[in-house]
mmCIF file of C-alpha atoms in Angstrom:
data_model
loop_
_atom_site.group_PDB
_atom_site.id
_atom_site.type_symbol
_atom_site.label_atom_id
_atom_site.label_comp_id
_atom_site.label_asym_id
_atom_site.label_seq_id
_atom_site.Cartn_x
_atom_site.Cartn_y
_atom_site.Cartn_z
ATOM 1 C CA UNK A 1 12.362 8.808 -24.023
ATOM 2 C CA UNK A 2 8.765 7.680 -24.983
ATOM 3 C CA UNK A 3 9.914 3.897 -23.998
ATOM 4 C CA UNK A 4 9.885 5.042 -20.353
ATOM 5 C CA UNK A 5 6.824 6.454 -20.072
ATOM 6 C CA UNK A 6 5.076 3.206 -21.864
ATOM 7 C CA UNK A 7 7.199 1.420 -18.556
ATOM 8 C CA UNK A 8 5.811 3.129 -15.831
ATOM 9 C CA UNK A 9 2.019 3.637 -17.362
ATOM 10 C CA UNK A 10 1.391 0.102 -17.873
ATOM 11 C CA UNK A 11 2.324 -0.730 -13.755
ATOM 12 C CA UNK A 12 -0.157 2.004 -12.985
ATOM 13 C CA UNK A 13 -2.832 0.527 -14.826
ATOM 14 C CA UNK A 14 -2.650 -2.420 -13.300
ATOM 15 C CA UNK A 15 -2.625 -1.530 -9.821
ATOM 16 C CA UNK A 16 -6.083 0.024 -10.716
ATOM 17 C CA UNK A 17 -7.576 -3.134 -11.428
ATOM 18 C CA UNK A 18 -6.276 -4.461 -8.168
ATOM 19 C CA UNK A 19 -7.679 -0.897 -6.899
ATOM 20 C CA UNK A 20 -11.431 -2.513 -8.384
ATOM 21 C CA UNK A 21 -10.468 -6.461 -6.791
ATOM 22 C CA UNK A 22 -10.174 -4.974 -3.859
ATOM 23 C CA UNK A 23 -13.496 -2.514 -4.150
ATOM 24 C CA UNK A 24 -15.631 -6.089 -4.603
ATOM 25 C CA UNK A 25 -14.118 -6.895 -0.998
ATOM 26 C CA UNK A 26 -15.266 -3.005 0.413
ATOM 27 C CA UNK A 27 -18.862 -3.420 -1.747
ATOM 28 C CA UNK A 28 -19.638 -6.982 -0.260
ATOM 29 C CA UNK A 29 -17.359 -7.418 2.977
ATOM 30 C CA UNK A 30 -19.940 -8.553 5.849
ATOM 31 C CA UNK A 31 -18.312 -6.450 8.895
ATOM 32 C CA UNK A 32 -17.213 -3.286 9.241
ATOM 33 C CA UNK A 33 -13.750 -4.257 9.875
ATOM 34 C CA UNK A 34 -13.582 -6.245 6.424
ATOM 35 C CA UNK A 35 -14.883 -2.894 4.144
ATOM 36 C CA UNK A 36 -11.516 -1.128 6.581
ATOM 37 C CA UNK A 37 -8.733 -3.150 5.841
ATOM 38 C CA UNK A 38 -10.290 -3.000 1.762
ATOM 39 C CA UNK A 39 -9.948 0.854 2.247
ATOM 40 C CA UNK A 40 -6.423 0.108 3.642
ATOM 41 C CA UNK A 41 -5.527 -1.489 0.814
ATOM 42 C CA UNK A 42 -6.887 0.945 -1.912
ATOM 43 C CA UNK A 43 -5.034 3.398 -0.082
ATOM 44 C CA UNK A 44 -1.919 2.065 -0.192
ATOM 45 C CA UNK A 45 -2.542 1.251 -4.025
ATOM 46 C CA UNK A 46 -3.327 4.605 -4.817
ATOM 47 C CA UNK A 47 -0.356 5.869 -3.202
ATOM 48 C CA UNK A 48 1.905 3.345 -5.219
ATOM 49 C CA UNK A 49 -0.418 4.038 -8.602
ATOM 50 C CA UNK A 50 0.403 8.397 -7.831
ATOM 51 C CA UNK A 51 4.188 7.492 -8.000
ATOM 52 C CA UNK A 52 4.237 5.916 -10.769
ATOM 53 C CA UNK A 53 2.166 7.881 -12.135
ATOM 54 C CA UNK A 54 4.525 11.387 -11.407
ATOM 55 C CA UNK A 55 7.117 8.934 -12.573
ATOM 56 C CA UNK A 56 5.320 8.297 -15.923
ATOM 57 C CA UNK A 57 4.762 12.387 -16.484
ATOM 58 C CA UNK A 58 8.099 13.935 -14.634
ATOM 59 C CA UNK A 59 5.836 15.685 -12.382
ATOM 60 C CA UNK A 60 7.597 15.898 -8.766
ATOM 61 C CA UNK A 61 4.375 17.883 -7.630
ATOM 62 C CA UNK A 62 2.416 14.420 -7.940
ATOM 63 C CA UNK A 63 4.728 12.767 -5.674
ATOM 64 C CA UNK A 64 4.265 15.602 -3.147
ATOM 65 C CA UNK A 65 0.490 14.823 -3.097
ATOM 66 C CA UNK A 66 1.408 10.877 -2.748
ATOM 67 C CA UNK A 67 3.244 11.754 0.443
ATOM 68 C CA UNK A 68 0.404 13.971 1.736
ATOM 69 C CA UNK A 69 -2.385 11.162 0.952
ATOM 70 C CA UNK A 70 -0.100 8.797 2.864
ATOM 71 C CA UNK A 71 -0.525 10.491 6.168
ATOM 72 C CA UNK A 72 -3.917 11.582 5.851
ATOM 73 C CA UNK A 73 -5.128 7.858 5.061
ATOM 74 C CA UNK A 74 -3.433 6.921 7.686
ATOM 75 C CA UNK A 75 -4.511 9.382 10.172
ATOM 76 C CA UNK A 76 -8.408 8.037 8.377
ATOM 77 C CA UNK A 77 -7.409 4.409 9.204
ATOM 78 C CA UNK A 78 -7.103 5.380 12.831
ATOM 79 C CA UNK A 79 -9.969 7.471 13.247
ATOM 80 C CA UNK A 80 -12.491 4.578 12.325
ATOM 81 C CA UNK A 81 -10.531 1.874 13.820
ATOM 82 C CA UNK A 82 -10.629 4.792 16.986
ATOM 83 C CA UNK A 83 -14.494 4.683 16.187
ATOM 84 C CA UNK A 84 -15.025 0.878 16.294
ATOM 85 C CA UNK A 85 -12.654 0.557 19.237
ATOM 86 C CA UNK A 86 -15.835 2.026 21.624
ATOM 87 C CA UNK A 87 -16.468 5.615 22.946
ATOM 88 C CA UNK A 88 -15.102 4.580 26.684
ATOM 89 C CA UNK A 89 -11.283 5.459 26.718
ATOM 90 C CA UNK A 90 -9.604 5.547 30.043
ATOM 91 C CA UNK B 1 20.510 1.977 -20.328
ATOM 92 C CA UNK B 2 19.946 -1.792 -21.236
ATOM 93 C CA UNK B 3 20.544 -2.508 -17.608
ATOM 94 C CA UNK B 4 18.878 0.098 -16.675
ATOM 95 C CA UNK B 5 15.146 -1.071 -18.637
ATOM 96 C CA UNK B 6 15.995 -4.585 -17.214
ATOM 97 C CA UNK B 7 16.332 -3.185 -13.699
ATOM 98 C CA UNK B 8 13.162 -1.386 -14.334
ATOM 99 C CA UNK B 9 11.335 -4.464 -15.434
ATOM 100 C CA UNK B 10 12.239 -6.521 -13.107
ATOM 101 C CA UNK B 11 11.568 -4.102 -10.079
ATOM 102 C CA UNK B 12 8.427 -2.959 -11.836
ATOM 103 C CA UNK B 13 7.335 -7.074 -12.014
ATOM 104 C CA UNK B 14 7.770 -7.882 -8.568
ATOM 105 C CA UNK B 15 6.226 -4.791 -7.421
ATOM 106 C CA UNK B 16 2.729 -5.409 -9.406
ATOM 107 C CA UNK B 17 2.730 -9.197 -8.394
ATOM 108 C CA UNK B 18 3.005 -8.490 -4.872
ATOM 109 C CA UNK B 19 0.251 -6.124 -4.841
ATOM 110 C CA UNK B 20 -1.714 -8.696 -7.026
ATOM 111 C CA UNK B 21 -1.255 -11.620 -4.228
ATOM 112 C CA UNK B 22 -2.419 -8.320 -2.069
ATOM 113 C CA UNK B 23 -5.362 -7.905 -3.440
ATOM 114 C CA UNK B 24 -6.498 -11.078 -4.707
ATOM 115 C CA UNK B 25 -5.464 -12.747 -0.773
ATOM 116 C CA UNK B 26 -7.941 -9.951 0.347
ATOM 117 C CA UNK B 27 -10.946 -11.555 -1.571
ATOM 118 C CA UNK B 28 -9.904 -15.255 -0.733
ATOM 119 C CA UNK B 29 -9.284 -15.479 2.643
ATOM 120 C CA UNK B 30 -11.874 -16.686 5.454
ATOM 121 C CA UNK B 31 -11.802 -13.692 8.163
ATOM 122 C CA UNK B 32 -11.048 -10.004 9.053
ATOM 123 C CA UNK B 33 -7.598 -11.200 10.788
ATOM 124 C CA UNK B 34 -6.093 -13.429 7.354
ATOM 125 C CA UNK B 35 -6.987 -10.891 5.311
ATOM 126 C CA UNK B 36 -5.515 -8.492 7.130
ATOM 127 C CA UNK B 37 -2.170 -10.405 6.845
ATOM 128 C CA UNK B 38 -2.547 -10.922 3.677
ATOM 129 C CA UNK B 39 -3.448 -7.314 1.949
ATOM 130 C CA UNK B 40 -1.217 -5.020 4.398
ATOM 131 C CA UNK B 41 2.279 -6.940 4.010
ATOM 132 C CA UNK B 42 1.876 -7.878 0.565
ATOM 133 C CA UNK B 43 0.747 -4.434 -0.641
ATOM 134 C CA UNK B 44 3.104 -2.997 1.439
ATOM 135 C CA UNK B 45 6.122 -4.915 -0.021
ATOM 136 C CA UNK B 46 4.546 -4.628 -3.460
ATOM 137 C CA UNK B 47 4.638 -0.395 -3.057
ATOM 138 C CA UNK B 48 8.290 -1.027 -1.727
ATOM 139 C CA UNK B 49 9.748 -2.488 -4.865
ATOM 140 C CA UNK B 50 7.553 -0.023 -7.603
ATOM 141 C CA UNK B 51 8.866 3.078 -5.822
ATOM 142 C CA UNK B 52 12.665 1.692 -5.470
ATOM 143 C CA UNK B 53 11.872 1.309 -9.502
ATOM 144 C CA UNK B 54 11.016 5.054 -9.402
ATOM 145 C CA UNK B 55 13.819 5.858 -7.251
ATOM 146 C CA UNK B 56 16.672 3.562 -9.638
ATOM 147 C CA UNK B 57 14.894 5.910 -12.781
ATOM 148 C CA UNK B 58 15.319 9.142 -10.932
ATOM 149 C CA UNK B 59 18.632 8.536 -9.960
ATOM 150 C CA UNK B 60 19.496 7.224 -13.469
ATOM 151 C CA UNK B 61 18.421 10.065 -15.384
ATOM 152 C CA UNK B 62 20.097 12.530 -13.368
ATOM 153 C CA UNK B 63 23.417 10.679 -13.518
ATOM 154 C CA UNK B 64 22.277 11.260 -17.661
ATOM 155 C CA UNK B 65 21.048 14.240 -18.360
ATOM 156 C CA UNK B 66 22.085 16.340 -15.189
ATOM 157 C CA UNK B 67 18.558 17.876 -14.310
ATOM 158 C CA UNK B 68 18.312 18.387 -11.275
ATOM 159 C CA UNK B 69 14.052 17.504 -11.517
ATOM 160 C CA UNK B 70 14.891 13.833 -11.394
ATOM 161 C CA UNK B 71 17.023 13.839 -8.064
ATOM 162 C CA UNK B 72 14.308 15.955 -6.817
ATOM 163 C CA UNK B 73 11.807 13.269 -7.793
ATOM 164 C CA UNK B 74 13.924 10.265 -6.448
ATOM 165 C CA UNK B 75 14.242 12.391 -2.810
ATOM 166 C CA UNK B 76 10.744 12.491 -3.072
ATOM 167 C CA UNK B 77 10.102 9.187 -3.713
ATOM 168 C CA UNK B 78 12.350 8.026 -0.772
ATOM 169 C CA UNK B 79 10.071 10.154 1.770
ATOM 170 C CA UNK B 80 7.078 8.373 0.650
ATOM 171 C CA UNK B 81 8.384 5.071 0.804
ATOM 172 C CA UNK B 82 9.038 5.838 4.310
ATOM 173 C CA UNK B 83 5.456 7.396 5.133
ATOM 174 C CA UNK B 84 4.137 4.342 3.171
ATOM 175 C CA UNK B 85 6.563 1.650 5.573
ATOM 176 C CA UNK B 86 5.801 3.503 8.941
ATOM 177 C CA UNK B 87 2.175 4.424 8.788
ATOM 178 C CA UNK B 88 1.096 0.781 7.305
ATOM 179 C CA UNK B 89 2.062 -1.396 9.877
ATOM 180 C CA UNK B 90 0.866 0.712 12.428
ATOM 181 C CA UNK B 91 -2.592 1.250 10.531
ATOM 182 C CA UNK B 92 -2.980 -2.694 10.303
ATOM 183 C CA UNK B 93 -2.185 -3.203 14.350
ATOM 184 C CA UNK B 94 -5.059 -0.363 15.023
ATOM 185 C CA UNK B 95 -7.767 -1.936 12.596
ATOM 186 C CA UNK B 96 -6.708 -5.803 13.984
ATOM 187 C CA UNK B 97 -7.137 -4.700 17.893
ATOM 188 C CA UNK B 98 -9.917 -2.812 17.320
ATOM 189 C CA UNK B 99 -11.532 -5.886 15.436
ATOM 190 C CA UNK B 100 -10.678 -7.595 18.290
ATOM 191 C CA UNK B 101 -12.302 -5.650 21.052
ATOM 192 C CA UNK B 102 -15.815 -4.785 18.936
ATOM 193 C CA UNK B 103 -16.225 -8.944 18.743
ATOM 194 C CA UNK B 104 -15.098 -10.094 15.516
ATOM 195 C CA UNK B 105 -13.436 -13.390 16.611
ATOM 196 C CA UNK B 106 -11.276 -15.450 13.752
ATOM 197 C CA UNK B 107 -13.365 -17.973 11.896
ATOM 198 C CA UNK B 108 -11.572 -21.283 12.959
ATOM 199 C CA UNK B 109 -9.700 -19.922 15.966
ATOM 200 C CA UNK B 110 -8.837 -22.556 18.104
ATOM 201 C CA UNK B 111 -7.746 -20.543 21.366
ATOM 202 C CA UNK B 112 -8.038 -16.926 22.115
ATOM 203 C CA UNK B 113 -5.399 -15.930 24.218
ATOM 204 C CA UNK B 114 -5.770 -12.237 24.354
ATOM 205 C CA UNK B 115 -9.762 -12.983 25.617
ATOM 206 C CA UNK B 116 -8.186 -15.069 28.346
ATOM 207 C CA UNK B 117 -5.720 -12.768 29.026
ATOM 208 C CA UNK B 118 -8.309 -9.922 30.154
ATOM 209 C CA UNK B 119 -10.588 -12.259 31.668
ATOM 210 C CA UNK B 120 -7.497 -12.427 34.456
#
């Protein structure tokens, strides 16, 4: 079964180069709301690269910690956006 | 298991060209707003299509081989495709409004509704 792990490696590799395009936008964006939506992004590619990557090795315990990054990004991606938003919250 | 390699491929392909238009939309575009559209929907329809190619292989090798490790991996799979579609969308409206309200207006915007809208 070596032929499917060469299939689901080669997916994951690429999604980290799009992980690095979109690290130029999070280096160079000129707001702060540019550098979140680049974090938003890498998030969601790392959470696609850790599936296929427990995909690639049979691990289910990967995909557990795919699920788990998921939410906590998320709850991140609120926090800041929370942050930007201004203290004064009626 | 020849349809099942051409399923893979051609899940695996739309998958990783979706999140390529993701990313590379992110660097092209003119303001916070476009690229907003751009990365979240792409990426997130990108992620859709690579985990359904996880979930076809899970499902496939435990109609095989009878281990019950790969249904466990394809259940698995199928709750984080649904943290990924719920949480994204959501994530994206939060960053967008707060954009909004700390003053990052859209490059060539020719009205702004939502200003006009509080200034009633």
């Amino acid at each position: 079964m070596s032929g499917f792990f060469n299939i689901f490696i080669i997916p994951g590799g690429l999604l980290l180069i799009f992980m690095l395009l979109s690290l130029i936008r999070l280096i160079l964006g000129p707001t702060v709301p540019d550098r979140i939506v680049a974090l938003d992004t890498i998030n969601t590619l790392v959470v696609a690269g850790m599936i296929l990557v427990g995909a690639a090795y049979e691990e289910v315990i990967y995909i557990d910690v795919a699920i788990v990054y998921a939410l906590l990004s998320y709850i991140g991606t609120l926090y800041v956006a929370k942050y930007l938003e201004g203290g004064s919250k009626k | 298991m020849e349809i099942l390699s051409t399923i893979l491929y051609i899940f695996l392909g739309i998958g990783v060209f979706f999140n390529c238009l993701g990313s590379v939309g992110l660097l092209r575009f003119p303001d916070v707003y476009t690229r907003l559209h751009a990365a979240t929907k792409a990426t997130t329809f990108g992620s859709i299509f690579t985990s359904l190619a996880v979930i076809v292989y899970g499902f496939c090798r435990w109609n095989i081989s009878g281990d019950s490790k790969f249904v466990v991996l394809a259940l698995h799979t199928i709750v984080a495709l649904v943290c990924l579609i719920i949480t994204n969308p959501t994530g994206a409206h939060a960053i967008a409004r707060a954009a909004h309200r700390s003053g990052v207006m859209p490059k060539q915007a020719v009205i702004d509704e939502l200003k006009e809208a509080k200034l009633k």
